[in-house]
Coordinates of C-alpha atoms (C1' of nucleotides) in Angstrom, one line a residue:
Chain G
X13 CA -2.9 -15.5 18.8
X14 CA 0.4 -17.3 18.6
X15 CA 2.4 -17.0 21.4
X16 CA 6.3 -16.5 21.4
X17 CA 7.3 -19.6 22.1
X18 CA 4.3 -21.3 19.5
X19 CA 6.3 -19.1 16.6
X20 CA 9.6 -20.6 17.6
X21 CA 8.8 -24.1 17.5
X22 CA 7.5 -22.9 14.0
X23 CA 10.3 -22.0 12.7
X24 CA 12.6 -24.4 13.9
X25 CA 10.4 -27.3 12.9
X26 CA 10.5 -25.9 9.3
X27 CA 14.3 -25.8 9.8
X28 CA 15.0 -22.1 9.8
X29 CA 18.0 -21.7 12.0
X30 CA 16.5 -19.8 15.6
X31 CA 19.4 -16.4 15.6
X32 CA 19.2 -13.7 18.7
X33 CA 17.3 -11.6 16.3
X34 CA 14.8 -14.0 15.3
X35 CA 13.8 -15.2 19.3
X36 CA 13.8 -11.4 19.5
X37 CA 11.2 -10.9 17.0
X38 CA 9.3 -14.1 17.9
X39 CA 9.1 -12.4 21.2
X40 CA 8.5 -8.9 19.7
X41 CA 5.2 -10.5 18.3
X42 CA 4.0 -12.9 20.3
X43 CA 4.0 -10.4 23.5
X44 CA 2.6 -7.5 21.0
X45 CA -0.9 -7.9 19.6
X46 CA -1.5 -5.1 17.7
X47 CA -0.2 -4.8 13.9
X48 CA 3.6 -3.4 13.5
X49 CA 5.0 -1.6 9.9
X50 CA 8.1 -2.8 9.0
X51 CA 9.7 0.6 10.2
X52 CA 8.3 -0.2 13.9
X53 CA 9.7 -3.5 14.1
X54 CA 13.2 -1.6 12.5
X55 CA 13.6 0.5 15.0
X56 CA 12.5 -2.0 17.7
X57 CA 15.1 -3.8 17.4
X58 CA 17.7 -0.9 16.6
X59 CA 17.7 -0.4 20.6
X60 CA 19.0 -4.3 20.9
X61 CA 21.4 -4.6 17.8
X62 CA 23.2 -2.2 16.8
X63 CA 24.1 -2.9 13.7
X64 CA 20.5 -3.7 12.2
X65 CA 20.4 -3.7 8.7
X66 CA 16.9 -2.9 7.3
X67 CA 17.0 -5.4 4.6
X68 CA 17.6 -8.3 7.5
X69 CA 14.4 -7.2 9.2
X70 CA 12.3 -7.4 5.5
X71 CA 13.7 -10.8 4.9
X72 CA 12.7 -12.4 8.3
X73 CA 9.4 -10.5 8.4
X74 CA 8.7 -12.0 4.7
X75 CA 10.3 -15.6 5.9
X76 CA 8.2 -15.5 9.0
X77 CA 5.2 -14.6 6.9
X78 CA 5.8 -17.3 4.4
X79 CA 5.8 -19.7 7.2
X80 CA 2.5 -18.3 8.7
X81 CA 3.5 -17.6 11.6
X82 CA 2.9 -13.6 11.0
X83 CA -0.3 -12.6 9.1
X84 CA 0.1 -9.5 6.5
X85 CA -2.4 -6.6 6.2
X86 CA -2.3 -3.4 3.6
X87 CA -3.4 -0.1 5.3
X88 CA -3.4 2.8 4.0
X89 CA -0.3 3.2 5.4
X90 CA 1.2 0.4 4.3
X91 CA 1.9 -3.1 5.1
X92 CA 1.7 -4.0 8.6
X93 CA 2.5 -7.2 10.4
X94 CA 1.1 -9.3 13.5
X95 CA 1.2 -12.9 14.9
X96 CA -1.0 -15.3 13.1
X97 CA -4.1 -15.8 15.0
X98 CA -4.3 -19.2 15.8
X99 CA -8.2 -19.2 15.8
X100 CA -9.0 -22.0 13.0
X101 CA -12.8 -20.7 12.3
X102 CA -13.3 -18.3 9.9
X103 CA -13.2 -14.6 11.8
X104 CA -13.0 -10.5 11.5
X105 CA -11.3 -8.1 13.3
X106 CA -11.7 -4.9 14.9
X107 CA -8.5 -3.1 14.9
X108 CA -7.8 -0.1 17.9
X109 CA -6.3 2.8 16.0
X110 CA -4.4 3.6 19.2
X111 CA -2.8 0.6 20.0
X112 CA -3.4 -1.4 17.0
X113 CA -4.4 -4.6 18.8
X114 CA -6.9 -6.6 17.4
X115 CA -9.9 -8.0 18.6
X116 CA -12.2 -11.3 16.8
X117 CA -15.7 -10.8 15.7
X118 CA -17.5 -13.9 15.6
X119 CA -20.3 -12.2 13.0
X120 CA -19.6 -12.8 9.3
X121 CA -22.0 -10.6 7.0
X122 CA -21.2 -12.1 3.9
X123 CA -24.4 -14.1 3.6
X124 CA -26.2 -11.0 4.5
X125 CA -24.9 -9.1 1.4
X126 CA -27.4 -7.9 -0.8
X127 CA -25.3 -9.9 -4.1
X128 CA -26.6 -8.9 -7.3
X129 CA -27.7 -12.4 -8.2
X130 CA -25.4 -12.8 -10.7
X131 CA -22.4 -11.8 -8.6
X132 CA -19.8 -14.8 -8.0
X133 CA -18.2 -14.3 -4.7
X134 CA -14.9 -15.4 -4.0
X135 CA -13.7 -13.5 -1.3
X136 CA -14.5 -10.8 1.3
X137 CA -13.3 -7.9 3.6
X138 CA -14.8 -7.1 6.9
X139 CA -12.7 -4.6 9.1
X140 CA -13.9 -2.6 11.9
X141 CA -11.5 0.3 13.3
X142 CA -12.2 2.5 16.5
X143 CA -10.8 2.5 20.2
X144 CA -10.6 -0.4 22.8
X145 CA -11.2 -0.3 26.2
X146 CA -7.8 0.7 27.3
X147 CA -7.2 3.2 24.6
X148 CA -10.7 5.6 24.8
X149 CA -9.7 6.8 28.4
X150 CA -6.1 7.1 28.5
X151 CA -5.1 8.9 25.3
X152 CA -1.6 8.2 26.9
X153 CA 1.3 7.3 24.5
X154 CA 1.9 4.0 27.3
X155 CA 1.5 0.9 25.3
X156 CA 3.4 -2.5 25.4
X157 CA 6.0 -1.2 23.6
X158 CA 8.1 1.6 24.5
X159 CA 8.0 2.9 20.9
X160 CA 5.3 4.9 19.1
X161 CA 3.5 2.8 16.9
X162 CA -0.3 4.3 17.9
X163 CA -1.8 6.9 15.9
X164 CA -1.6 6.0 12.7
X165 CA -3.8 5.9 9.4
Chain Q
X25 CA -21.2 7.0 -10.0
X26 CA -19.9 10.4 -11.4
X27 CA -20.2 11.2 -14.9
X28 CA -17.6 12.7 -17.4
X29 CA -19.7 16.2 -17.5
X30 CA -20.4 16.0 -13.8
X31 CA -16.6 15.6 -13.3
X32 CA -15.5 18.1 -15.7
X33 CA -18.0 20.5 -13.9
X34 CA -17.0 20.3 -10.7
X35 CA -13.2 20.8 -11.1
X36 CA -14.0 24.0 -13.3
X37 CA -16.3 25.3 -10.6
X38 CA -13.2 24.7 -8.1
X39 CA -11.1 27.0 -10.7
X40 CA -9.0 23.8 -11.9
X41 CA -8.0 25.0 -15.7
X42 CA -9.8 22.2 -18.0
X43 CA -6.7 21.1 -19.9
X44 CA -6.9 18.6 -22.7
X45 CA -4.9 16.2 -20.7
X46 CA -8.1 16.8 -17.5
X47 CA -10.7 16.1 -20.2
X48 CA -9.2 13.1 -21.2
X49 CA -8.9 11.9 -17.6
X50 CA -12.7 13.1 -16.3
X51 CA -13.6 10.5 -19.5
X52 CA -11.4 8.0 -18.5
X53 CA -12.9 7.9 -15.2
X54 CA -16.4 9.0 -16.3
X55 CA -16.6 5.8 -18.8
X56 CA -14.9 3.4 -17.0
X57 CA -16.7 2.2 -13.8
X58 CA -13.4 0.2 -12.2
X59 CA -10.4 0.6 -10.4
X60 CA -7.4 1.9 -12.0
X61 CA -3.8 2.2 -10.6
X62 CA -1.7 5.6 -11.7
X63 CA 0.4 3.2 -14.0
X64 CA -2.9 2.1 -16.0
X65 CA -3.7 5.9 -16.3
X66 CA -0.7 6.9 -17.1
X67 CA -0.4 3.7 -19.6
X68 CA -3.8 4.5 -21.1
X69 CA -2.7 8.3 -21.5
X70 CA 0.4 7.8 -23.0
X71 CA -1.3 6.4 -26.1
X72 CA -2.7 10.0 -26.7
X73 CA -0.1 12.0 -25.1
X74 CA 3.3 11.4 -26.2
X75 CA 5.2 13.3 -23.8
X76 CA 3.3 12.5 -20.7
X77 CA 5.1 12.7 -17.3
X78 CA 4.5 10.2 -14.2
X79 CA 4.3 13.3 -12.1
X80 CA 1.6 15.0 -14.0
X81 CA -0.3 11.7 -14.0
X82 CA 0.0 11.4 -10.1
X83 CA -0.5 15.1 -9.7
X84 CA -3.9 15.2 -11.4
X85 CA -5.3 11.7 -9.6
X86 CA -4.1 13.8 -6.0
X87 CA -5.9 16.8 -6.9
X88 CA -9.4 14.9 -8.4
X89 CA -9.0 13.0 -5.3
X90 CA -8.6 15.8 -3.0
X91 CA -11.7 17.5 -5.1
X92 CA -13.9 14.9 -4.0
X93 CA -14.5 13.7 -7.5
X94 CA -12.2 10.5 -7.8
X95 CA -12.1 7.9 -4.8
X96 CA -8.8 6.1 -3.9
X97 CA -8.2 2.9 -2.3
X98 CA -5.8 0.9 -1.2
X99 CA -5.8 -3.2 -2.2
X100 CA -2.7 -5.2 -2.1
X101 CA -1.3 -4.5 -4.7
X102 CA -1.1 -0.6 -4.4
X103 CA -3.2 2.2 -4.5
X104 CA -6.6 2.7 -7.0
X105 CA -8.6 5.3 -8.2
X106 CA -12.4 5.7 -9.9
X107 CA -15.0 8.3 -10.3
X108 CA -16.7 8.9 -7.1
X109 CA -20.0 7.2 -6.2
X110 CA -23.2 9.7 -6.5
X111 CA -25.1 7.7 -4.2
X112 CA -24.9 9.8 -1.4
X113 CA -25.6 7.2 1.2
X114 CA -23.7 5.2 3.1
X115 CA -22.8 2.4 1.5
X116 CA -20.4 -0.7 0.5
X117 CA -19.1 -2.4 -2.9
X118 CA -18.8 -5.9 -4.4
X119 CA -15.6 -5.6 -6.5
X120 CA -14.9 -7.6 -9.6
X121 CA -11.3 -8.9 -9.4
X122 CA -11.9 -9.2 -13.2
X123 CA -12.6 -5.8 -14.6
X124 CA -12.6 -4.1 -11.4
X125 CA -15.6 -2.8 -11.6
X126 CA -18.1 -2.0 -8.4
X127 CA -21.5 -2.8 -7.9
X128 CA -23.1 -0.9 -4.4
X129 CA -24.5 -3.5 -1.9
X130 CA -26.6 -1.2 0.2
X131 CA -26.5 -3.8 3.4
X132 CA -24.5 -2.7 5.8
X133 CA -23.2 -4.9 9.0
X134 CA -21.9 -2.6 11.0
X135 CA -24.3 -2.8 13.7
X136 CA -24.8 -6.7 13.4
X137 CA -21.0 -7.6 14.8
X138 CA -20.9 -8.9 18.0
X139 CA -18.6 -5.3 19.2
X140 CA -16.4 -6.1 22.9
X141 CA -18.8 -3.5 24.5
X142 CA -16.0 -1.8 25.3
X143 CA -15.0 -0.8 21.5
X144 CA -15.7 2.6 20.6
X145 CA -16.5 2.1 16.9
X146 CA -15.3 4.8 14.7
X147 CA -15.5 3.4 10.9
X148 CA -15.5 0.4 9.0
X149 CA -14.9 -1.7 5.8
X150 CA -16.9 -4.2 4.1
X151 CA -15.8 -5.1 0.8
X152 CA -17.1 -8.3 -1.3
X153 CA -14.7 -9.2 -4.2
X154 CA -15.5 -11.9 -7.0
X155 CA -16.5 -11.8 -10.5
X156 CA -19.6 -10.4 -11.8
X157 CA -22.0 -11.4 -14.6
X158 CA -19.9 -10.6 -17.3
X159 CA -16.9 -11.6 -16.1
X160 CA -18.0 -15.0 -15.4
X161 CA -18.5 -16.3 -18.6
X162 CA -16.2 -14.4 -20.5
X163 CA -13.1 -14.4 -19.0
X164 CA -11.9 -12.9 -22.2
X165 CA -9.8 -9.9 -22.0
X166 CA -12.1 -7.5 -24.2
X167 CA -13.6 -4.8 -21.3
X168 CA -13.8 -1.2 -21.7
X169 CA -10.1 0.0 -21.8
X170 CA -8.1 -1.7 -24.5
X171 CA -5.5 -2.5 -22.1
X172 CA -5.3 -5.1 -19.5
X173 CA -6.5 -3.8 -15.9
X174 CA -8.0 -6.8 -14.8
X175 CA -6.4 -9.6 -13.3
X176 CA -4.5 -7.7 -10.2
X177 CA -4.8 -8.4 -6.5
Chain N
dT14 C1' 31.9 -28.3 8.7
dT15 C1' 28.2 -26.9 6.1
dT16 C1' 24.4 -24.2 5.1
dG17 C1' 21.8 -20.5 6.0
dG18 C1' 21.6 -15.7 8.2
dT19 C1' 23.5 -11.1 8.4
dG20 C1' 25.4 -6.6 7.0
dC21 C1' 26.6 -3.7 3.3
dA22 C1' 25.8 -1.7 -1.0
dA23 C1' 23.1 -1.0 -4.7
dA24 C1' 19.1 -1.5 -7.5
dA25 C1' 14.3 -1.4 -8.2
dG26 C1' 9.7 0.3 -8.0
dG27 C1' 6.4 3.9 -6.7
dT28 C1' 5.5 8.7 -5.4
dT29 C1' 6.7 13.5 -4.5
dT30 C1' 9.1 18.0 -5.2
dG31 C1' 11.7 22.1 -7.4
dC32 C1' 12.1 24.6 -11.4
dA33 C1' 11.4 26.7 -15.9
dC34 C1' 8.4 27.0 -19.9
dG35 C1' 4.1 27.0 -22.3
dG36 C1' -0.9 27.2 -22.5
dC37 C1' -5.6 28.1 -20.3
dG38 C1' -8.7 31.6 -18.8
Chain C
dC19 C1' -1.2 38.8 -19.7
dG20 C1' -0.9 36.4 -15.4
dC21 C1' -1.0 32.2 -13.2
dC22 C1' -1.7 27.4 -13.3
dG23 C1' -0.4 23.0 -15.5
dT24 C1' 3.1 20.4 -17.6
dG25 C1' 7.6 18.0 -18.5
dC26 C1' 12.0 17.2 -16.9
dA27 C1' 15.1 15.9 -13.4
dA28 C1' 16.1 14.5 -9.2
dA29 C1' 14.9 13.4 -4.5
dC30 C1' 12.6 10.3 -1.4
dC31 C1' 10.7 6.2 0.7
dT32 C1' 9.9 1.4 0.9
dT33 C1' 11.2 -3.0 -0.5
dT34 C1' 14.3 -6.3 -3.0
dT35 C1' 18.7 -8.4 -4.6
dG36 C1' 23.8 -9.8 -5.0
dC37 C1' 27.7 -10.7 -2.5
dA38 C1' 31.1 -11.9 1.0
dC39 C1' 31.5 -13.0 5.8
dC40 C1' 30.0 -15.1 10.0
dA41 C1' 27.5 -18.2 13.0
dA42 C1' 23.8 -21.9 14.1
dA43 C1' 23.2 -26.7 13.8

DNA sequence: TTTGGTGCAAAAGGTTTGCACGGCG
DNA sequence: CGCCGTGCAAACCTTTTGCACCAAA
């Protein structure tokens, strides 16, 4: 995963000015693995800047996804947002539903599939959700981040 | 999948009045084997019902879902709906970004991925999306529903 | 200094809720 | 006839857009 300092460089090398905010969410996501909702990151950095507007944190979070440095994921919760990982081989995930960190799974079953024959595949979806290591034991609301963001879908 | 008379049968059994605007809806969904947003149902409604309301739209979809008789997903570019599959088995879907239909791949890689022991599994998604027989050739626009669904994501 | 980032306000979807009326059972 | 379903209006939530001001480079 892209670390803080790996999504700065990024965005300075494709000329995007580097503001308090922006290190702030560079750091935000390169310390935080697991997937944020716009609303998290919000109120994340509500504690730092005051005067936050919610519109500022939708337009770097779309910048910073345009770039690539954040990837973008529906859930059935809505969208939510992580670093890019920087793994360049083809890869899944399973995704904690305590902490929402993510994990790589080597294993792609796309070639498994049982395709009707005349089924053109373009593109797949493999997602596994459950708990991680840290999260099955203590059920504890103390994560990286000092804010909720467990326990969703 | 669910057919219009299985459908119909099951919301009467749950004491849901059978309306006209219900029938119409169980046949929409009992005829047409893809995904379809509220707005396509409500679009596809509107052609018989003048007067049709959003709400009543997205009222109806919430209770059929809740009944167990329509399934709802969420892609990227908002939430879907279709009958439910009969297949009582656990199972996944090839999707066709065309006409949205689904075809059941009965494979299932769960237990193949290469888990962090650690991970305590709970559930999973494994969705294959490209364009099936009929699609391929014609990428016309003539499918079941006279107006465009296809296309999306 | 210049251009791009930010806050504010408002708009733009998508979805839900309260209420009164009309139709299903 | 009683209660549920419907249409209407409005609220609500998330995300986007226009504009003027301020700050990074």
């Amino acid at each position: 995963m892209l670390s803080t300092e790996q999504i700065i460089d990024a965005m300075s090398e494709q000329g995007l000015r580097i503001t308090d905010q922006r290190k702030t969410l560079a750091r935000l996501f390169g310390e935080h693995s697991g997937y944020l909702s716009a609303k998290d990151v919000y109120e994340y950095m509500c504690k730092k800047y005051s005067g936050l507007s919610f519109d500022t944190v939708y337009r770097n979070l779309r910048v910073m996804q345009e770039l690539g440095v954040l990837e973008q994921v529906v859930f059935e919760d809505g969208m939510k947002f992580k670093a890019s990982c920087s793994e360049d081989h083809h890869h899944h995930h399973m995704i904690c539903l305590q902490c929402q960190r993510t994990y790589p799974i080597q294993f792609c079953p796309i070639h498994l599939a049982d395709a009707p024959e005349q089924f053109q595949v373009v593109t797949h979806k493999f997602e596994v959700f459950g708990y991680c290591k840290d999260c099955q034991q203590s059920t504890s609301d103390e994560e990286q981040m000092s804010t909720k963001s467990g326990g969703g879908r």
